[in-house]
Amino acid sequence: DADVTQTPRNRITKTGKRIMLECSQTKGHDRMYWYRQDPGLGLRLIYYSFDVKDINKGEISDGYSVSRQAQAKFSLSLESAIPNQTALYFCATREGQGDTGELFFGEGSRLTVL
Amino acid sequence: GQNIDQPTEMTATEGAIVQINCTYQTSGFNGLFWYQQHAGEAPTFLSYNVLDGLEEKGRFSSFLSRSKGYSYLLLKELQMKDSASYLCAVLDSNYQLIWGAGTKLIIKP
């Protein structure tokens, strides 16, 4: 089983629908991240969390919200999906207390908004 | 603004050596990462450089020059499985990761 698991792996939805992407990890890491990846662009940070009570906006948080339900779970929601949110979404975790450790990524959730 | 530049695509031959360059302009520097990403899969960590010089790890080496804002990833004895995208990312002064768009490496027999 993967250490960082994302569900669903693929989702097609319509404009205006609410969508939740879930991430769970068994690595015991405190730090969790949500990124989106678009062709020709680098990974962009949506939200990140350093522990259950800590939520921080990334560079492209508009239109998204998150919930850190437990150390192991970090969910990303699109309240009202729009076509330009069509992308590949990755959850990631990082070990240690600092920021220089490697990121461990989930397998990705491909979202298509029609 | 902050910027990471990498070639979009490179082609190399199985068994050969390839160097993938990354130049960066960021607000501060706290290290540079290289990740490998096979098509449709998650990125996986390759290397982290924070000091100038070359770090070797098996067939892969990563070089950093902070004064030039430059890094490269060197892949030796290329194998077909090395066909992937290689992502360069810099940790800026706020410890935020700035990602390049990635270099797609195509290996030909």
CSV table of N, CA, C and O in Angstrom, one decimal, chain A residues 9 35 37 40-45 48 88 90 94 99-103 105-107 110, chain B residues 30 33 35 37 40-45 48 87 91 94-102:
chain,number,residue,atom,x,y,z
A,9,ARG,N,-8.8,8.9,-7.6
A,9,ARG,CA,-7.7,9.0,-8.5
A,9,ARG,C,-8.1,9.8,-9.8
A,9,ARG,O,-7.3,10.5,-10.4
A,35,TYR,N,-0.9,20.4,-3.9
A,35,TYR,CA,-0.4,21.0,-5.1
A,35,TYR,C,-1.3,20.7,-6.2
A,35,TYR,O,-2.0,19.7,-6.3
A,37,GLN,N,-0.9,20.5,-10.6
A,37,GLN,CA,0.1,20.5,-11.7
A,37,GLN,C,-0.7,20.6,-13.0
A,37,GLN,O,-1.6,19.9,-13.3
A,40,GLY,N,3.0,22.3,-18.7
A,40,GLY,CA,3.9,23.5,-19.0
A,40,GLY,C,4.1,24.4,-17.8
A,40,GLY,O,4.8,25.4,-17.9
A,41,LEU,N,3.5,24.1,-16.6
A,41,LEU,CA,3.7,24.9,-15.4
A,41,LEU,C,4.4,24.0,-14.3
A,41,LEU,O,4.2,22.8,-14.3
A,42,GLY,N,5.0,24.7,-13.4
A,42,GLY,CA,5.6,24.0,-12.3
A,42,GLY,C,4.4,23.7,-11.3
A,42,GLY,O,3.3,24.2,-11.4
A,43,LEU,N,4.7,22.8,-10.4
A,43,LEU,CA,3.8,22.5,-9.3
A,43,LEU,C,3.5,23.8,-8.6
A,43,LEU,O,4.4,24.6,-8.3
A,44,ARG,N,2.2,24.0,-8.2
A,44,ARG,CA,1.8,25.2,-7.5
A,44,ARG,C,1.1,24.8,-6.2
A,44,ARG,O,0.2,24.0,-6.2
A,45,LEU,N,1.5,25.5,-5.1
A,45,LEU,CA,1.0,25.2,-3.8
A,45,LEU,C,-0.4,25.8,-3.6
A,45,LEU,O,-0.5,27.0,-3.8
A,48,TYR,N,-1.2,24.3,2.8
A,48,TYR,CA,-0.4,23.4,3.5
A,48,TYR,C,-0.7,23.5,5.0
A,48,TYR,O,-1.3,24.5,5.5
A,88,LEU,N,-4.1,18.1,-12.5
A,88,LEU,CA,-3.7,17.0,-11.7
A,88,LEU,C,-3.3,17.5,-10.3
A,88,LEU,O,-2.5,18.4,-10.2
A,90,PHE,N,-1.9,16.9,-6.4
A,90,PHE,CA,-1.1,16.0,-5.6
A,90,PHE,C,-1.1,16.5,-4.1
A,90,PHE,O,-1.0,17.6,-3.8
A,94,ARG,N,5.8,15.8,4.4
A,94,ARG,CA,7.3,16.1,4.6
A,94,ARG,C,7.6,15.6,6.0
A,94,ARG,O,6.9,15.9,6.9
A,99,ASP,N,12.1,22.5,6.8
A,99,ASP,CA,11.5,22.6,5.5
A,99,ASP,C,12.4,22.0,4.4
A,99,ASP,O,12.1,22.1,3.2
A,100,THR,N,13.5,21.4,4.8
A,100,THR,CA,14.5,21.0,3.8
A,100,THR,C,14.4,19.5,3.5
A,100,THR,O,15.2,18.9,2.8
A,101,GLY,N,13.5,18.8,4.2
A,101,GLY,CA,13.3,17.4,3.9
A,101,GLY,C,12.6,17.1,2.6
A,101,GLY,O,12.0,18.0,2.1
A,102,GLU,N,12.7,15.9,2.1
A,102,GLU,CA,12.1,15.6,0.9
A,102,GLU,C,10.6,15.5,1.0
A,102,GLU,O,10.1,15.2,2.1
A,103,LEU,N,9.9,15.8,0.0
A,103,LEU,CA,8.4,15.6,-0.1
A,103,LEU,C,8.1,14.2,-0.6
A,103,LEU,O,8.8,13.7,-1.4
A,105,PHE,N,5.0,12.3,-2.2
A,105,PHE,CA,3.8,12.6,-2.9
A,105,PHE,C,2.8,11.4,-3.0
A,105,PHE,O,3.3,10.2,-3.1
A,106,GLY,N,1.5,11.7,-3.0
A,106,GLY,CA,0.5,10.7,-3.4
A,106,GLY,C,0.6,10.5,-4.9
A,106,GLY,O,1.3,11.2,-5.6
A,107,GLU,N,-0.3,9.6,-5.3
A,107,GLU,CA,-0.3,9.2,-6.7
A,107,GLU,C,-1.0,10.2,-7.6
A,107,GLU,O,-1.0,10.0,-8.8
A,110,ARG,N,-6.7,13.1,-10.7
A,110,ARG,CA,-6.9,13.9,-12.0
A,110,ARG,C,-8.3,14.4,-12.0
A,110,ARG,O,-9.2,13.5,-12.0
B,30,ASN,N,17.5,28.6,0.1
B,30,ASN,CA,17.7,27.6,1.2
B,30,ASN,C,17.8,26.2,0.7
B,30,ASN,O,17.6,25.3,1.5
B,33,PHE,N,16.2,21.3,-5.0
B,33,PHE,CA,15.8,19.9,-5.1
B,33,PHE,C,15.7,19.5,-6.5
B,33,PHE,O,15.3,20.3,-7.4
B,35,TYR,N,13.6,16.4,-8.5
B,35,TYR,CA,12.6,15.3,-8.4
B,35,TYR,C,12.5,14.6,-9.8
B,35,TYR,O,12.6,15.3,-10.9
B,37,GLN,N,9.8,12.5,-12.2
B,37,GLN,CA,8.3,12.2,-12.4
B,37,GLN,C,8.1,11.4,-13.6
B,37,GLN,O,8.2,12.0,-14.7
B,40,GLY,N,2.3,10.3,-15.6
B,40,GLY,CA,1.1,9.9,-14.8
B,40,GLY,C,1.3,9.4,-13.4
B,40,GLY,O,0.5,8.9,-12.8
B,41,GLU,N,2.6,9.7,-12.9
B,41,GLU,CA,2.9,9.2,-11.6
B,41,GLU,C,3.3,10.4,-10.7
B,41,GLU,O,3.4,11.5,-11.2
B,42,ALA,N,3.5,10.1,-9.5
B,42,ALA,CA,4.0,11.1,-8.5
B,42,ALA,C,5.4,11.4,-8.7
B,42,ALA,O,6.2,10.6,-9.0
B,43,PRO,N,5.8,12.7,-8.4
B,43,PRO,CA,7.2,13.0,-8.3
B,43,PRO,C,7.9,12.2,-7.2
B,43,PRO,O,7.3,12.0,-6.1
B,44,THR,N,9.2,11.8,-7.4
B,44,THR,CA,10.0,11.2,-6.4
B,44,THR,C,11.3,11.9,-6.2
B,44,THR,O,11.9,12.4,-7.2
B,45,PHE,N,11.8,12.0,-5.0
B,45,PHE,CA,12.9,12.8,-4.7
B,45,PHE,C,14.2,12.2,-5.2
B,45,PHE,O,14.4,10.9,-5.2
B,48,TYR,N,19.1,16.8,-3.0
B,48,TYR,CA,19.0,18.1,-2.4
B,48,TYR,C,20.4,18.7,-2.3
B,48,TYR,O,21.3,18.1,-1.7
B,87,LEU,N,12.2,17.5,-12.4
B,87,LEU,CA,11.7,18.8,-11.8
B,87,LEU,C,12.8,19.4,-10.9
B,87,LEU,O,13.3,18.7,-10.0
B,91,LEU,N,14.1,26.3,-2.7
B,91,LEU,CA,13.5,26.7,-1.4
B,91,LEU,C,13.9,28.2,-1.2
B,91,LEU,O,15.1,28.4,-1.1
B,94,ASN,N,11.6,32.3,2.4
B,94,ASN,CA,10.5,32.0,3.3
B,94,ASN,C,10.3,30.5,3.4
B,94,ASN,O,9.2,30.1,3.9
B,95,TYR,N,11.2,29.8,2.9
B,95,TYR,CA,11.1,28.3,2.9
B,95,TYR,C,9.9,27.8,2.1
B,95,TYR,O,9.3,26.8,2.4
B,96,GLN,N,9.6,28.6,1.1
B,96,GLN,CA,8.5,28.1,0.1
B,96,GLN,C,9.3,27.5,-1.1
B,96,GLN,O,10.2,28.0,-1.6
B,97,LEU,N,8.7,26.4,-1.6
B,97,LEU,CA,9.3,25.7,-2.7
B,97,LEU,C,8.8,26.4,-4.0
B,97,LEU,O,7.6,26.5,-4.2
B,98,ILE,N,9.7,26.8,-4.8
B,98,ILE,CA,9.4,27.3,-6.2
B,98,ILE,C,9.8,26.3,-7.2
B,98,ILE,O,11.0,25.9,-7.2
B,99,TRP,N,8.8,25.9,-8.0
B,99,TRP,CA,9.1,24.7,-8.9
B,99,TRP,C,9.3,25.2,-10.4
B,99,TRP,O,8.6,26.1,-10.8
B,100,GLY,N,10.2,24.6,-11.0
B,100,GLY,CA,10.3,24.7,-12.5
B,100,GLY,C,9.2,23.9,-13.1
B,100,GLY,O,8.6,23.0,-12.5
B,101,ALA,N,9.0,24.1,-14.4
B,101,ALA,CA,8.0,23.4,-15.2
B,101,ALA,C,8.4,22.0,-15.5
B,101,ALA,O,7.6,21.1,-15.9
B,102,GLY,N,9.7,21.7,-15.3
B,102,GLY,CA,10.2,20.3,-15.6
B,102,GLY,C,10.8,20.1,-17.0
B,102,GLY,O,10.4,20.9,-17.9
